[in-house]
PDB file of C-alpha atoms and ligand atoms in Angstrom:
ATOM      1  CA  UNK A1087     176.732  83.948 139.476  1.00  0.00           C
ATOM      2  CA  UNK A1088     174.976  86.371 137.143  1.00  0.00           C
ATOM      3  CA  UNK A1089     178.151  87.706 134.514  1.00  0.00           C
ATOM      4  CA  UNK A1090     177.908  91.167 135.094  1.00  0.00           C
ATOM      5  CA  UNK A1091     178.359  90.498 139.194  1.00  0.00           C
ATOM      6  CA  UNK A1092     182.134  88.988 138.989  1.00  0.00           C
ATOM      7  CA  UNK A1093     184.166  91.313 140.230  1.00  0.00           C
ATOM      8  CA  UNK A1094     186.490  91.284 137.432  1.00  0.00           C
ATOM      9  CA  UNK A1095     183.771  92.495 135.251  1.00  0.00           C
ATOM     10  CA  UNK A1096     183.299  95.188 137.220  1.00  0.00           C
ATOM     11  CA  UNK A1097     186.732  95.968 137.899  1.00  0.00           C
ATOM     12  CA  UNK A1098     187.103  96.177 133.877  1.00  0.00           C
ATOM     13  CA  UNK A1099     184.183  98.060 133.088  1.00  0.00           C
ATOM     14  CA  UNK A1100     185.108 100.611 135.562  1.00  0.00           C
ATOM     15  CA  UNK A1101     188.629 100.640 134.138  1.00  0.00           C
ATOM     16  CA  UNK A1102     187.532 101.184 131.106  1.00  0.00           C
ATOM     17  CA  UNK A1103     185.106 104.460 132.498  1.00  0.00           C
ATOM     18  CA  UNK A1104     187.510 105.608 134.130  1.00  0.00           C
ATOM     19  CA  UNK A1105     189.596 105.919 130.880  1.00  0.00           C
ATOM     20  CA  UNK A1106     186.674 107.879 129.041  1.00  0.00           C
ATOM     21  CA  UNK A1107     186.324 110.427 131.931  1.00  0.00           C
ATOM     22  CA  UNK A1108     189.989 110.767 131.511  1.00  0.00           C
ATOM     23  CA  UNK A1109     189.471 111.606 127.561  1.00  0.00           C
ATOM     24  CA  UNK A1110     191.670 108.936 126.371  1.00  0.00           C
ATOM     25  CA  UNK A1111     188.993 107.340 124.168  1.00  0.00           C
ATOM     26  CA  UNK A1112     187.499 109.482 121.560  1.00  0.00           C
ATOM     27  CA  UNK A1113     184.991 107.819 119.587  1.00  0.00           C
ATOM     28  CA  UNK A1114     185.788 103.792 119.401  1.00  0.00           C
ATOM     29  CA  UNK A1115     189.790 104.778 120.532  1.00  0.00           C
ATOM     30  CA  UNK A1116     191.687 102.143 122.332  1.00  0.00           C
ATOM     31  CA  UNK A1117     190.960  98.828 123.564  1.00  0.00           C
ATOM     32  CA  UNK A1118     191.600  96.670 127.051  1.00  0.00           C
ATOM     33  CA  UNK A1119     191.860  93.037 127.899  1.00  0.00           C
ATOM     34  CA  UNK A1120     191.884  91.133 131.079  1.00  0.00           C
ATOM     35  CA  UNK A1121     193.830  87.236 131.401  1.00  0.00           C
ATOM     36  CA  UNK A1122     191.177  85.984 133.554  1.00  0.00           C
ATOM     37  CA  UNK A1123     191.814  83.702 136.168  1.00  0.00           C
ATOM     38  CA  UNK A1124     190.582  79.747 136.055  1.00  0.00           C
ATOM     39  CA  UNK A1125     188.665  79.945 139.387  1.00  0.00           C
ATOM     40  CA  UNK A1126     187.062  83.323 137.808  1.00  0.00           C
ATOM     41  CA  UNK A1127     186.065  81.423 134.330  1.00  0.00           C
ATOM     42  CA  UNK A1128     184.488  78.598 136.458  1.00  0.00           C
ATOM     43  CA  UNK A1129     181.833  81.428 138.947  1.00  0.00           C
ATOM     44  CA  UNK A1130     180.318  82.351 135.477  1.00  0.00           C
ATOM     45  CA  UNK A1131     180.858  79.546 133.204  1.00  0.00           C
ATOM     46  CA  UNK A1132     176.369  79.006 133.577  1.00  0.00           C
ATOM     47  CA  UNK A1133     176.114  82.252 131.206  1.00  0.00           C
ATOM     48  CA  UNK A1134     178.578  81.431 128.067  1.00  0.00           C
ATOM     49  CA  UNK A1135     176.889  81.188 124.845  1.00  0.00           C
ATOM     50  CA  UNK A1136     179.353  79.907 122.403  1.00  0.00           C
ATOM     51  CA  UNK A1137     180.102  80.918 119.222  1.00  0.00           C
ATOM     52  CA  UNK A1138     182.054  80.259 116.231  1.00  0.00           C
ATOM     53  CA  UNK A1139     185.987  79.397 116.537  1.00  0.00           C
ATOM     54  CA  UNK A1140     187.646  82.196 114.379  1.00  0.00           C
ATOM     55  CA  UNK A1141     191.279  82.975 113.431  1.00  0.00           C
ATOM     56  CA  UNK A1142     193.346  84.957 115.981  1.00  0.00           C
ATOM     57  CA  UNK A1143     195.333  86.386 113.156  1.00  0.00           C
ATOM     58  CA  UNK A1144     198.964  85.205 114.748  1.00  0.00           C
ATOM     59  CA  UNK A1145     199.597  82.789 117.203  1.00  0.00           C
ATOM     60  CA  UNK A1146     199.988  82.551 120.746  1.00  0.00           C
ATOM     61  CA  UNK A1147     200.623  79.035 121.665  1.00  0.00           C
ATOM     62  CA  UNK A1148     201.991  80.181 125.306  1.00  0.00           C
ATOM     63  CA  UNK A1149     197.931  81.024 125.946  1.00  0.00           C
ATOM     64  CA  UNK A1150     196.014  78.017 124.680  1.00  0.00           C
ATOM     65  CA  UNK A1151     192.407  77.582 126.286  1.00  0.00           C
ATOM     66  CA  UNK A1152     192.854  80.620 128.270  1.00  0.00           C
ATOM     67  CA  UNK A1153     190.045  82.828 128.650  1.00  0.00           C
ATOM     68  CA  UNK A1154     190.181  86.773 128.303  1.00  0.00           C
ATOM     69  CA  UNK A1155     187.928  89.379 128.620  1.00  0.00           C
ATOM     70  CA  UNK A1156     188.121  92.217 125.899  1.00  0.00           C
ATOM     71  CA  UNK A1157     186.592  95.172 124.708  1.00  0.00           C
ATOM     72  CA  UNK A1158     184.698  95.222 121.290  1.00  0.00           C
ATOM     73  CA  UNK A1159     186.044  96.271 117.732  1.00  0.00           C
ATOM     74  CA  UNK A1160     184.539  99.508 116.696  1.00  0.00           C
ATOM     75  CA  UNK A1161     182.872  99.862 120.419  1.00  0.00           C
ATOM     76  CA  UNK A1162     183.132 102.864 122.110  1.00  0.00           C
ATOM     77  CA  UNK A1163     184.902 103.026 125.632  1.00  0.00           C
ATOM     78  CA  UNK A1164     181.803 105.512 126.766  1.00  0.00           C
ATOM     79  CA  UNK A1165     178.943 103.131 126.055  1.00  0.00           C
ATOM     80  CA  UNK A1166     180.994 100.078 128.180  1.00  0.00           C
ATOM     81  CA  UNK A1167     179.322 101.193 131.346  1.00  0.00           C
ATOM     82  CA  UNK A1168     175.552 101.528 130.113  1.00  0.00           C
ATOM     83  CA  UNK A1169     175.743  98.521 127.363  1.00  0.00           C
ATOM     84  CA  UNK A1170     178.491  96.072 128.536  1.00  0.00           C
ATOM     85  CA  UNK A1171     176.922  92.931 126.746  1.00  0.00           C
ATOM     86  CA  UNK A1172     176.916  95.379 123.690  1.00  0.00           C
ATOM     87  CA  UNK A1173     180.390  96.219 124.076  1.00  0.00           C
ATOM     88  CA  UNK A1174     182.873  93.779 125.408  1.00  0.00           C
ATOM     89  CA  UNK A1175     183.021  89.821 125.031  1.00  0.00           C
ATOM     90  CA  UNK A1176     184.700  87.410 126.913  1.00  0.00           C
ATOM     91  CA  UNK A1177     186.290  84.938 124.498  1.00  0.00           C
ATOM     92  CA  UNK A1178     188.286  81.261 124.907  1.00  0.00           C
ATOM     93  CA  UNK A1179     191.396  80.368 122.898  1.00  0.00           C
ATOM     94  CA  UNK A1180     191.867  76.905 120.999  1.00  0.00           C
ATOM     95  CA  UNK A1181     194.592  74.375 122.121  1.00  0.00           C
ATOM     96  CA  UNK A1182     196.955  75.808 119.903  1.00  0.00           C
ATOM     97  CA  UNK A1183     196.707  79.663 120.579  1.00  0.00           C
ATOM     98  CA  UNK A1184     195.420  80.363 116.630  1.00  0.00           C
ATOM     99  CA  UNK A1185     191.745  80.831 116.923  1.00  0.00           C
ATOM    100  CA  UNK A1186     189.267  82.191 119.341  1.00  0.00           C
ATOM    101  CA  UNK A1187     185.200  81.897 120.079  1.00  0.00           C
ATOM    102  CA  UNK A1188     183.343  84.273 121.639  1.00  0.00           C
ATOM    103  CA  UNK A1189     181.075  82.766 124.647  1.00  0.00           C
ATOM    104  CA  UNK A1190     180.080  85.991 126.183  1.00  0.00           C
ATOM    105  CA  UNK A1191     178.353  89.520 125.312  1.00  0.00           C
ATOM    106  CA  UNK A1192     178.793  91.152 121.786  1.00  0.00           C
ATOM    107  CA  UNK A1193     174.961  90.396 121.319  1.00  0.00           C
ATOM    108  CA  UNK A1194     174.347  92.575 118.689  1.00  0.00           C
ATOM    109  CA  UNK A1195     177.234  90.836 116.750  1.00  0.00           C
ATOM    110  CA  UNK A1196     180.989  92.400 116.173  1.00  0.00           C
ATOM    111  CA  UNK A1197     184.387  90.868 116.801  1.00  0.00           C
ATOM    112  CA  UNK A1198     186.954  91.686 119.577  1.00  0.00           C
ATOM    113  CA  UNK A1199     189.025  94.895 119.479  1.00  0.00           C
ATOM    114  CA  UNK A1200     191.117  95.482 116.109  1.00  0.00           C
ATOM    115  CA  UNK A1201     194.365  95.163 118.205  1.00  0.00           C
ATOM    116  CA  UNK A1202     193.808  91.580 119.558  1.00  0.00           C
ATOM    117  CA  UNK A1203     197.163  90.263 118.079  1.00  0.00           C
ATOM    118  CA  UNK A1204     198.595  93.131 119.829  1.00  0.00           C
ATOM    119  CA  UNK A1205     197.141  92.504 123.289  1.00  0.00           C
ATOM    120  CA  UNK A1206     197.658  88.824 122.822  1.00  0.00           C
ATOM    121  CA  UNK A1207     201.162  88.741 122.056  1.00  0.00           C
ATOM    122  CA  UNK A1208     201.822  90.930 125.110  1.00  0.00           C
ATOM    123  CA  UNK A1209     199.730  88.739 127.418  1.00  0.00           C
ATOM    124  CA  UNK A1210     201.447  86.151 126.224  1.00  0.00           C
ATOM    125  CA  UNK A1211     205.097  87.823 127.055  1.00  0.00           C
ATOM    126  CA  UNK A1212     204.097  89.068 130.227  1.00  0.00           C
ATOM    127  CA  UNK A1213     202.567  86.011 131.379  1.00  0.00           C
ATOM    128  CA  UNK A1214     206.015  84.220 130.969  1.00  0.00           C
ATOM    129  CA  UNK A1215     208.032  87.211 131.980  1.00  0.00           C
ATOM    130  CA  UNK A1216     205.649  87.515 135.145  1.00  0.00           C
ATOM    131  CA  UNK A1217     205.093  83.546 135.864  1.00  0.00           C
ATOM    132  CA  UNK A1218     201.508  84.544 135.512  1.00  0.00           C
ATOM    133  CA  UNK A1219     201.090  87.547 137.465  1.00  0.00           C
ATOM    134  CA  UNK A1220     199.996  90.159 134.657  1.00  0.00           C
ATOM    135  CA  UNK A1221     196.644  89.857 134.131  1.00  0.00           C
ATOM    136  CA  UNK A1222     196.189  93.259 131.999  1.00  0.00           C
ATOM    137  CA  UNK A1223     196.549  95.102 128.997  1.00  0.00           C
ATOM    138  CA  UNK A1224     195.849  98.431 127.920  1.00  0.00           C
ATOM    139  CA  UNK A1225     195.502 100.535 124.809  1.00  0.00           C
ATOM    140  CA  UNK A1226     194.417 104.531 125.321  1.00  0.00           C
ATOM    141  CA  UNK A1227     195.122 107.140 122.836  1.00  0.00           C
ATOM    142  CA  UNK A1228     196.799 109.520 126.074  1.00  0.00           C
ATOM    143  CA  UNK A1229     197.502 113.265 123.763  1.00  0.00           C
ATOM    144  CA  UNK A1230     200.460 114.596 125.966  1.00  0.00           C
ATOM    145  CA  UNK A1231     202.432 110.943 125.112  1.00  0.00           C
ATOM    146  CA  UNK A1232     201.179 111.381 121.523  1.00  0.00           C
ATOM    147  CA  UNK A1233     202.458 115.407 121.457  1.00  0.00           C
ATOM    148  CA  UNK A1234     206.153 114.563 122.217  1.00  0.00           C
ATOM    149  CA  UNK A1235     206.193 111.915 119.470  1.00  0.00           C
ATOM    150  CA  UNK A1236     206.501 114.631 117.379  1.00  0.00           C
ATOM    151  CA  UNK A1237     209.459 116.442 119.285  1.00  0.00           C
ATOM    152  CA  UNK A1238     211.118 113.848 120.818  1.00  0.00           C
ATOM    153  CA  UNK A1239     213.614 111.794 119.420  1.00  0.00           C
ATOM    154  CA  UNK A1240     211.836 108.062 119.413  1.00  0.00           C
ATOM    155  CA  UNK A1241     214.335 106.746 121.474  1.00  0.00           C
ATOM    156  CA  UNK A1242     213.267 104.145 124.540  1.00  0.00           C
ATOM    157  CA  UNK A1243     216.321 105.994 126.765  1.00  0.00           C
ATOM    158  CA  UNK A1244     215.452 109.500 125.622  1.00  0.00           C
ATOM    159  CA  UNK A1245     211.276 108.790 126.715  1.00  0.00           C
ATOM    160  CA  UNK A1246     212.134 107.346 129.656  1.00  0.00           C
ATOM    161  CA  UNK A1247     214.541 109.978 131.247  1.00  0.00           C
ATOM    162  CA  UNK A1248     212.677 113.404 129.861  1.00  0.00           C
ATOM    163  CA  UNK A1249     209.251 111.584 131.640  1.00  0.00           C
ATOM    164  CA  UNK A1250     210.998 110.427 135.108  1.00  0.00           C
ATOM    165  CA  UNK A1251     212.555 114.171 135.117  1.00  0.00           C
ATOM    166  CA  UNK A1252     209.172 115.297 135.214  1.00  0.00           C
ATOM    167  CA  UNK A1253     207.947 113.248 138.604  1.00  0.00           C
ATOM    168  CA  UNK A1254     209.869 112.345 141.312  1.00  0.00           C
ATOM    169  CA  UNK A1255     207.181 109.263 141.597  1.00  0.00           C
ATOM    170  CA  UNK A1256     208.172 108.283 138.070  1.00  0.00           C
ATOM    171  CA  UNK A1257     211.349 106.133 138.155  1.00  0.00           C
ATOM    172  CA  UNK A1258     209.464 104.518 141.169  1.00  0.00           C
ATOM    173  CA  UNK A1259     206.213 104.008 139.181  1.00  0.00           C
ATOM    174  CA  UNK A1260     208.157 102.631 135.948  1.00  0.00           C
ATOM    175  CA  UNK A1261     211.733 101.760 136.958  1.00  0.00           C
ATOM    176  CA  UNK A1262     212.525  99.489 134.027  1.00  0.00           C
ATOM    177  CA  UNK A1263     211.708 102.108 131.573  1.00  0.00           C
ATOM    178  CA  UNK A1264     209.071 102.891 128.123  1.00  0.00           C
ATOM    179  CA  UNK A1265     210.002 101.542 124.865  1.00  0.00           C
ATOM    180  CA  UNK A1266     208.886 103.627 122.011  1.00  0.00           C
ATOM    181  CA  UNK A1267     207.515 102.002 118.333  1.00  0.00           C
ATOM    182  CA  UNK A1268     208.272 104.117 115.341  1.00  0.00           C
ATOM    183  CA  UNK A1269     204.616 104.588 113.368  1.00  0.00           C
ATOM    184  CA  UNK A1270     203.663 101.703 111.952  1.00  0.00           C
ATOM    185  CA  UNK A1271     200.234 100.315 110.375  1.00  0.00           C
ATOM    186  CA  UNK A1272     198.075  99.805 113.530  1.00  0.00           C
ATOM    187  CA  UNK A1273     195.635  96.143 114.054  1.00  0.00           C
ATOM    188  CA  UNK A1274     197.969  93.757 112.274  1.00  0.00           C
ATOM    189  CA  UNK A1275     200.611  91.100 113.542  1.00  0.00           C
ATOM    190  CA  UNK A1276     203.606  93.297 112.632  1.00  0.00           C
ATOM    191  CA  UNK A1277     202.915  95.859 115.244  1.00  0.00           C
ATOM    192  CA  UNK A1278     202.001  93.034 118.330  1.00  0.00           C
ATOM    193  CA  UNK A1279     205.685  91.500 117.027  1.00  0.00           C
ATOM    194  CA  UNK A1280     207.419  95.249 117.932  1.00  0.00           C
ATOM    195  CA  UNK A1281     205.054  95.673 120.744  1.00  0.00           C
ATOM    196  CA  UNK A1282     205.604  92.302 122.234  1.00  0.00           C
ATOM    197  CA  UNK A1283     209.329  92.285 121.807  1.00  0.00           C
ATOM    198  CA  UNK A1284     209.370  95.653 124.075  1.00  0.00           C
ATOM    199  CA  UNK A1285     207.089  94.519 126.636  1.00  0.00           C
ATOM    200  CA  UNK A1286     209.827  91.490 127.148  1.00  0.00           C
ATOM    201  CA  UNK A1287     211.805  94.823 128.953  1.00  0.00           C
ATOM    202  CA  UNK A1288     209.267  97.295 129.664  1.00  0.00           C
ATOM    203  CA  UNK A1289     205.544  97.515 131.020  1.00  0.00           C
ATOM    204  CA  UNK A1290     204.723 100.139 128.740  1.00  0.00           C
ATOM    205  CA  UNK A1291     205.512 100.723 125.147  1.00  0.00           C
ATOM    206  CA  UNK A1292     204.516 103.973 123.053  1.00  0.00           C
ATOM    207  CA  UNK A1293     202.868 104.190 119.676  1.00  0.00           C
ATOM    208  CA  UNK A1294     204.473 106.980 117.825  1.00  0.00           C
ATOM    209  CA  UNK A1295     201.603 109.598 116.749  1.00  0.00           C
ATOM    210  CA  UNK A1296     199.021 106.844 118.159  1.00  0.00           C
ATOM    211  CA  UNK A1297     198.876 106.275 121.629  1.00  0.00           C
ATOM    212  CA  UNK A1298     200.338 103.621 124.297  1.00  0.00           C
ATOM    213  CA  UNK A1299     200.038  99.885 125.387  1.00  0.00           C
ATOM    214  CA  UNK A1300     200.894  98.996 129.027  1.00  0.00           C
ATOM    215  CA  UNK A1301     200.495  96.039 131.002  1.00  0.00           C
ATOM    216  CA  UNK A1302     199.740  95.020 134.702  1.00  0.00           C
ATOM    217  CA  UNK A1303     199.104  93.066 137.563  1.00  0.00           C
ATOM    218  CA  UNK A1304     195.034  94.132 137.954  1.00  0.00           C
ATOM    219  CA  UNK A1305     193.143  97.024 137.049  1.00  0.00           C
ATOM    220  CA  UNK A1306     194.749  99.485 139.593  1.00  0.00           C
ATOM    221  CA  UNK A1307     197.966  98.874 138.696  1.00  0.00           C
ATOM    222  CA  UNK A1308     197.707  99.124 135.257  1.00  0.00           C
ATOM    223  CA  UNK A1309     195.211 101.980 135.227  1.00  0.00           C
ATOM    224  CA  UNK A1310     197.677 103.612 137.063  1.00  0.00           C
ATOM    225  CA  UNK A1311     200.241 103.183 135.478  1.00  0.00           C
ATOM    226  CA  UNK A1312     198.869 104.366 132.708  1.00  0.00           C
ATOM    227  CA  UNK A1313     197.864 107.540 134.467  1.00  0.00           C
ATOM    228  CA  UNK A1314     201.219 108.378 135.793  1.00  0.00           C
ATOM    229  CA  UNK A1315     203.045 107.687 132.757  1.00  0.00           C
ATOM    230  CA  UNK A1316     200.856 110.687 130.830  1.00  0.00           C
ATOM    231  CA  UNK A1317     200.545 113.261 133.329  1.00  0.00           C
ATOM    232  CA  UNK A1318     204.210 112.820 133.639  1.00  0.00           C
ATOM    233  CA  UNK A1319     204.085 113.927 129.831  1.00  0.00           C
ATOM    234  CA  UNK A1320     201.246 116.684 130.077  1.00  0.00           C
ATOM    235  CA  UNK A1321     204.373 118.381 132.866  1.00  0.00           C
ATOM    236  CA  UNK A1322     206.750 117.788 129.912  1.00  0.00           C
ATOM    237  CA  UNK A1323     204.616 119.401 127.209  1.00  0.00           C
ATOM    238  CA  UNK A1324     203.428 122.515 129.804  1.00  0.00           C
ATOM    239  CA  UNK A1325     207.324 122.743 130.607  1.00  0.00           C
ATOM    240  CA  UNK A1326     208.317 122.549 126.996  1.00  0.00           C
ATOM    241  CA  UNK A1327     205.911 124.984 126.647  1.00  0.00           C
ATOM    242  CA  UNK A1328     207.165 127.646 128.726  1.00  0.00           C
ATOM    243  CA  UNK A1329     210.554 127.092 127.544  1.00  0.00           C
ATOM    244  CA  UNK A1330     212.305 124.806 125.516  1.00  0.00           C
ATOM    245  CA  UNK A1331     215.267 124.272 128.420  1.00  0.00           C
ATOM    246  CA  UNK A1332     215.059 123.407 132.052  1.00  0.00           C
ATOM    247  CA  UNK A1333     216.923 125.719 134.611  1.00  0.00           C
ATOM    248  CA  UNK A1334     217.442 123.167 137.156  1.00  0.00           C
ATOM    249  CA  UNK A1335     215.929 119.631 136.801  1.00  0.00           C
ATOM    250  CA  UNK A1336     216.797 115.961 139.044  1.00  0.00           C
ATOM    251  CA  UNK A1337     220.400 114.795 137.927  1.00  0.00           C
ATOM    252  CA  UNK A1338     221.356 110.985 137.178  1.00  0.00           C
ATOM    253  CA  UNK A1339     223.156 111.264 140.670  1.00  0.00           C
ATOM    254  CA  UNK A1340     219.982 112.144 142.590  1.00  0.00           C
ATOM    255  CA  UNK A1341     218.172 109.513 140.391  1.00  0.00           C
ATOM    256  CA  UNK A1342     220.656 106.927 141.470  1.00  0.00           C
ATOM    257  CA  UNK A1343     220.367 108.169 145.457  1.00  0.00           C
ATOM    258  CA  UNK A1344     216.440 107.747 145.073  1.00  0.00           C
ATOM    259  CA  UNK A1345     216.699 104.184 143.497  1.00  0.00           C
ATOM    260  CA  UNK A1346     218.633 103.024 146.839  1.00  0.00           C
ATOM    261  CA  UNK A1347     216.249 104.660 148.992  1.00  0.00           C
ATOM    262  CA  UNK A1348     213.015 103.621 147.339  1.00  0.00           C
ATOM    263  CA  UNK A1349     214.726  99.604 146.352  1.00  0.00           C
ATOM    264  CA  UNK A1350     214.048  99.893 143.047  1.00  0.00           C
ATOM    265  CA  UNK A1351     217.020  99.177 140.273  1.00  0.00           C
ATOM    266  CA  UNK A1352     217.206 101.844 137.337  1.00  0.00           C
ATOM    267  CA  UNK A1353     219.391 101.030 134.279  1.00  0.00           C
ATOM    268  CA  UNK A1354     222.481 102.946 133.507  1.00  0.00           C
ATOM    269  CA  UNK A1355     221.113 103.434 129.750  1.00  0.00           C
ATOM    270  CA  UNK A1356     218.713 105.856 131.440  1.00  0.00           C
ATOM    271  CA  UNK A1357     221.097 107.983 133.474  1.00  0.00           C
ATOM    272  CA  UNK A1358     223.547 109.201 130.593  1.00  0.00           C
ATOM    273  CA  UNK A1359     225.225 112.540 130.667  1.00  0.00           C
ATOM    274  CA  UNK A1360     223.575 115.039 128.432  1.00  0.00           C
TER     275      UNK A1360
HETATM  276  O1  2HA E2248     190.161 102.097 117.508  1.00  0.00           O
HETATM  277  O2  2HA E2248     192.648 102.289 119.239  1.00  0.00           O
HETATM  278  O3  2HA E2248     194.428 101.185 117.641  1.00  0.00           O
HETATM  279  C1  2HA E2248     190.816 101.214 118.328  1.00  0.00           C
HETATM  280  C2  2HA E2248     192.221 101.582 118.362  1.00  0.00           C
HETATM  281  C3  2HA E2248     193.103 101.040 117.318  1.00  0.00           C
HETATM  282 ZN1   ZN E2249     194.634 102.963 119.001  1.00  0.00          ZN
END
């Protein structure tokens, strides 16, 4: 099978479209990576061109000789539709989790995404935390989520119950919460470590003044998630901008009668008094 045909290709090049029309990805902003599947490496195993083993830059042991398929460092999210093999790679892992080699795409040269500790340290949680189910991970610089960074207090509990206030969907969409990481240098190991550690808890974890990681079953899911997560905060920023208060607003109580309802569990650390 031709590379460009498997469906999770095109599954992740539309994801990754669909998060330029939503102008998350201004010039080479964010990045995206896909665990894929053994039975998916095998249908397009006839087009790898190997390259070089290279040094992860932290280690992920829990992923050894697994292959993922990741946008390119530098590459803009707009060009990943009209130049894929330009744009993303595919790359394998070593038996130890410590180095990678590129056997697909990035034909005019480059490296994977800048924040490949970052998305491998959070495959590698979720793919324990999941038993293998996650398969994504997703960067976007999202403005509404980057706004209240500078108003809010960058608190996991005080993220999580201003945005599920602001959608009824929300608490259903991300029951177990957002964890929040205070600015820190972005593309290193330090950051995956804080990013990673949230994602144990939480599918989604904010960047202060940068942007937002979250992670997913497929594309849908975690596109979606995604989505809901920051027009949940563009309703916060319009509402903050009306007025700084809210005159009436969905209390812990109505929260807790929605949870039974909809079977989903919500943690008391979210439902405080204010
Ligand atoms: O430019 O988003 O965090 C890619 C990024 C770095
Ligand atoms: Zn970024």
């Amino acid at each position: 099978m031709k590379f460009l045909d498997a469906e999770f290709v095109r599954g992740f090049i539309r994801m990754a479209n669909d998060g330029w029309e939503q102008g998350w990805h201004e010039r080479n902003g964010g990045n995206l990576s896909y665990r894929v599947k053994p039975e998916e490496v095998v249908r397009i195993k006839g087009n790898f061109q190997i390259g070089e083993w290279q040094p992860i830059g932290t280690s992920v042991p829990g992923l050894a000789e697994e292959y993922f398929l990741v946008t390119g460092s530098g590459k803009y999210f707009r060009n990943v539709i009209l130049r894929p093999e330009d744009s993303i790679c595919m790359i394998e892992l070593d038996d130890k989790g410590e180095n990678y080699r590129i056997v697909w795409g990035l034909v005019n040269g480059g490296r994977p995404t800048s924040e490949l500790p970052s998305h491998l340290m959070n495959h590698e949680v979720k793919k324990i935390a999941t038993k293998g189910r996650y398969h994504v991970i997703y960067h976007a610089h999202t403005a509404n989520i980057i706004a209240l960074t500078f108003v809010l207090p960058l608190r996991d509990e005080v993220f999580t119950r201003e945005l599920w206030e602001m959608a009824t969907e929300c608490p259903v969409v991300f029951p177990d919460g957002i964890g929040v990481v205070p600015w820190m240098v972005p593309g290193g190991r330090d950051i995956a470590v804080a990013t990673s550690r949230l994602m144990r808890e939480y599918d989604v974890a904010i960047w202060a003044h940068h942007g937002m990681f979250a992670a997913g079953e497929n594309f849908d899911l975690t596109f979606g998630l995604m989505h809901t997560v920051e027009k949940s905060a563009q309703i916060l920023v319009k509402m903050l901008s009306m007025r700084p208060d809210k005159l009436q607003t969905i209390q812990p109580d109505e929260f807790r009668s929605l949870a039974k309802d909809f079977k989903v569990t919500l943690s008391e650390k979210f439902l405080y008094e204010k």
